[in-house]
Short mmCIF file of C-alpha atoms in Angstrom, two decimals:
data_model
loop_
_atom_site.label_atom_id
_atom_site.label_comp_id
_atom_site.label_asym_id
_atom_site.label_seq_id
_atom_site.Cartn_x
_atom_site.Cartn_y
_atom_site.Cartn_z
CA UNK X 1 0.00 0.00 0.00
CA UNK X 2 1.27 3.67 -0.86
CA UNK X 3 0.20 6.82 0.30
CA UNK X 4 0.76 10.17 -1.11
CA UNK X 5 0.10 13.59 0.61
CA UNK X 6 1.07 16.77 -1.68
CA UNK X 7 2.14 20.11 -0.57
CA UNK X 8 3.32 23.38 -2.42
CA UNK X 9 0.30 25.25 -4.07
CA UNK X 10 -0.62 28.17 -3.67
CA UNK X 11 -1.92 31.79 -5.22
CA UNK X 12 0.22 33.61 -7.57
CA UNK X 13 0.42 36.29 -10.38
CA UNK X 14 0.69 35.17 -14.11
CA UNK X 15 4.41 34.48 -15.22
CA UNK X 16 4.91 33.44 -11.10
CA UNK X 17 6.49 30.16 -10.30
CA UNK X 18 5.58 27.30 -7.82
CA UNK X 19 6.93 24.24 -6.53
CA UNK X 20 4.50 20.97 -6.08
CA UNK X 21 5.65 18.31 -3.60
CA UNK X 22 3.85 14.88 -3.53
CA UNK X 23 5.83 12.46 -0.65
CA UNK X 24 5.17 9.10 -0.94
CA UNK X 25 5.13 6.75 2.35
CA UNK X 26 4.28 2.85 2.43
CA UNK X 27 5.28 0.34 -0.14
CA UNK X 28 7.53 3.45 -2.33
CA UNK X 29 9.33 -0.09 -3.68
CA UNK X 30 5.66 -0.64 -5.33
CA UNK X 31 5.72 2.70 -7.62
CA UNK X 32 6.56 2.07 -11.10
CA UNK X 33 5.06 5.73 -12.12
CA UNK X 34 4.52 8.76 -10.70
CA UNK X 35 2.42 11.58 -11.97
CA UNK X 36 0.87 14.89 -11.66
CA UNK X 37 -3.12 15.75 -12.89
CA UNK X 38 -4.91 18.82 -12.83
CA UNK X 39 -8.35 19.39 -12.97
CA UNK X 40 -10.21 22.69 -13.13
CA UNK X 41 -13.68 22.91 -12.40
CA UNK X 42 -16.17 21.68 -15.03
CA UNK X 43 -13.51 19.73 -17.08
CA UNK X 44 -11.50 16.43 -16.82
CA UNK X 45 -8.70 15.36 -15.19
CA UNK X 46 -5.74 16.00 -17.00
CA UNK X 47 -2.71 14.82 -17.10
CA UNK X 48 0.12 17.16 -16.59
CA UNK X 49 3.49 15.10 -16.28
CA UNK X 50 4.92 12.09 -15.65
CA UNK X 51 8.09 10.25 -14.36
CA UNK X 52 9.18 7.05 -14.08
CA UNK X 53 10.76 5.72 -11.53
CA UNK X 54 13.43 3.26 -10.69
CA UNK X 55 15.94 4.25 -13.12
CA UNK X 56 18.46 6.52 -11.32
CA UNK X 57 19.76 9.10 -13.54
CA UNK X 58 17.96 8.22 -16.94
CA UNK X 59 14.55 8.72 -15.75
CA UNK X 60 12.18 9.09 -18.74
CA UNK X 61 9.17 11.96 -18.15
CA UNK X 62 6.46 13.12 -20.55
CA UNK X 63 4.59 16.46 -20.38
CA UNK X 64 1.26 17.86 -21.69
CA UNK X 65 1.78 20.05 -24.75
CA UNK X 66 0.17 22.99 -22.09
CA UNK X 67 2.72 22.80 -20.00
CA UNK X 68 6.01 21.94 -22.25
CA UNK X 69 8.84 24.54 -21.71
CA UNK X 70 7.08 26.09 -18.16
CA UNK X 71 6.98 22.57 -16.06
CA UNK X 72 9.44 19.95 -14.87
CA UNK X 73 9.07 16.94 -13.16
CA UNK X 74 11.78 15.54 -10.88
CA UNK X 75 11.85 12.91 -8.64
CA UNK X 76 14.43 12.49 -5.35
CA UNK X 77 14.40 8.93 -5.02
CA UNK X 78 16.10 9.10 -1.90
CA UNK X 79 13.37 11.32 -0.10
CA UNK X 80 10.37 8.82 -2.18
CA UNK X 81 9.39 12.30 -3.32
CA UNK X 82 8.47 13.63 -6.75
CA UNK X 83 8.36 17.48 -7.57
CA UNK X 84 6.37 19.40 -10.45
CA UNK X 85 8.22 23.01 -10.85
CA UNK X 86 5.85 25.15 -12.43
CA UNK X 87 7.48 28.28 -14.12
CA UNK X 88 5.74 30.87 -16.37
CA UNK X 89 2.63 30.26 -14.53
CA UNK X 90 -0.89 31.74 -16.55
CA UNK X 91 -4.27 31.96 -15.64
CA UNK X 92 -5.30 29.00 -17.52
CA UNK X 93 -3.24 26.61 -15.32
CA UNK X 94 -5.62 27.34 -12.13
CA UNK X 95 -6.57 24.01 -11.21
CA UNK X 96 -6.71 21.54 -8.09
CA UNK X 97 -3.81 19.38 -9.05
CA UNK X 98 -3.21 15.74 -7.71
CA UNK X 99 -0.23 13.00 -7.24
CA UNK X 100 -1.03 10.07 -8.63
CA UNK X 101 1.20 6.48 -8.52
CA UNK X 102 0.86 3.52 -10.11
CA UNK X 103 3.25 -0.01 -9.83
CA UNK X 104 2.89 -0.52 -13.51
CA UNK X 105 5.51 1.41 -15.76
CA UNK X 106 4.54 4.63 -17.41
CA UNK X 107 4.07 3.25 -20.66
CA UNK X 108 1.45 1.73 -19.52
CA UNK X 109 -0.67 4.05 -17.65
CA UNK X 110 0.39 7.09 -19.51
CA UNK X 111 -1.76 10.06 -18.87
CA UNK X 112 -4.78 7.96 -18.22
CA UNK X 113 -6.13 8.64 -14.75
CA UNK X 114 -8.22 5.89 -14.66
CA UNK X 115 -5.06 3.74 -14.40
CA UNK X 116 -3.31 5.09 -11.55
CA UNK X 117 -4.45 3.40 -8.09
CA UNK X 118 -2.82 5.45 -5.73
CA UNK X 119 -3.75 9.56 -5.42
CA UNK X 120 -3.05 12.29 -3.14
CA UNK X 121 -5.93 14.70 -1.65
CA UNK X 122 -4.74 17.61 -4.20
CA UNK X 123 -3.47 20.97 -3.75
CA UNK X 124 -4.85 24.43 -5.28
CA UNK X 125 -2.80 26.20 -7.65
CA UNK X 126 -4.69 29.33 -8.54
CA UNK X 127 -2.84 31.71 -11.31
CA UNK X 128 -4.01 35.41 -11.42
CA UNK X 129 -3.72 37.48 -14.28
#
């Protein structure tokens, strides 16, 4: 069993940055993928980024074409912690955004929420212009 708690959102100004935490506690040996959603309200879950894990120093990560250039996943295997820097922040990124884990690889749950079984509670990231 993994848990994941998040941490790190916040309220900031268009073109401001923020760092997302999401720690990861219980079976971390489990996680074959780690990834971060977003949904606003009255749309989908989206997926934002992923990274995946247990391959130190050549891990491979995928982003949305939204977020390409601005965002960067990392993951501190060490501290069972993955990170989503957020630079270049706009309006249009305001969103509750999630953790999500899976012990499959991320080729095969991709960006597809329905295939990640382990989520965090969400944090609010809320972009002003």
């Amino acid at each position: 069993q993994v848990q994941l708690a998040e941490s790190g959102g916040g309220s900031v100004q268009s073109g401001g940055s923020l760092r997302l935490s999401c720690g990861a506690s219980g079976n971390t040996n489990d996680i074959g993928c780690m990834a971060w959603f977003r949904q606003a309200p009255g749309k989908q879950r989206q997926g934002v980024a992923h990274i995946t894990v247990g391959r130190e120093g050549r891990e491979l990560t995928f982003y949305h074409d939204s977020v390409k250039g601005r965002f960067t996943i990392s993951l501190d295997s060490a501290k069972n912690t993955s990170y989503l820097q957020m630079d270049g922040l706009k309006p249009e990124d305001t969103a509750m955004y999630y953790c999500a884990a899976d012990r499959r690889t991320c080729s095969l749950v991709a960006s597809a929420a329905h295939r990640f079984g382990t989520w965090g509670q969400g944090t609010q990231v809320t972009v002003s212009s």
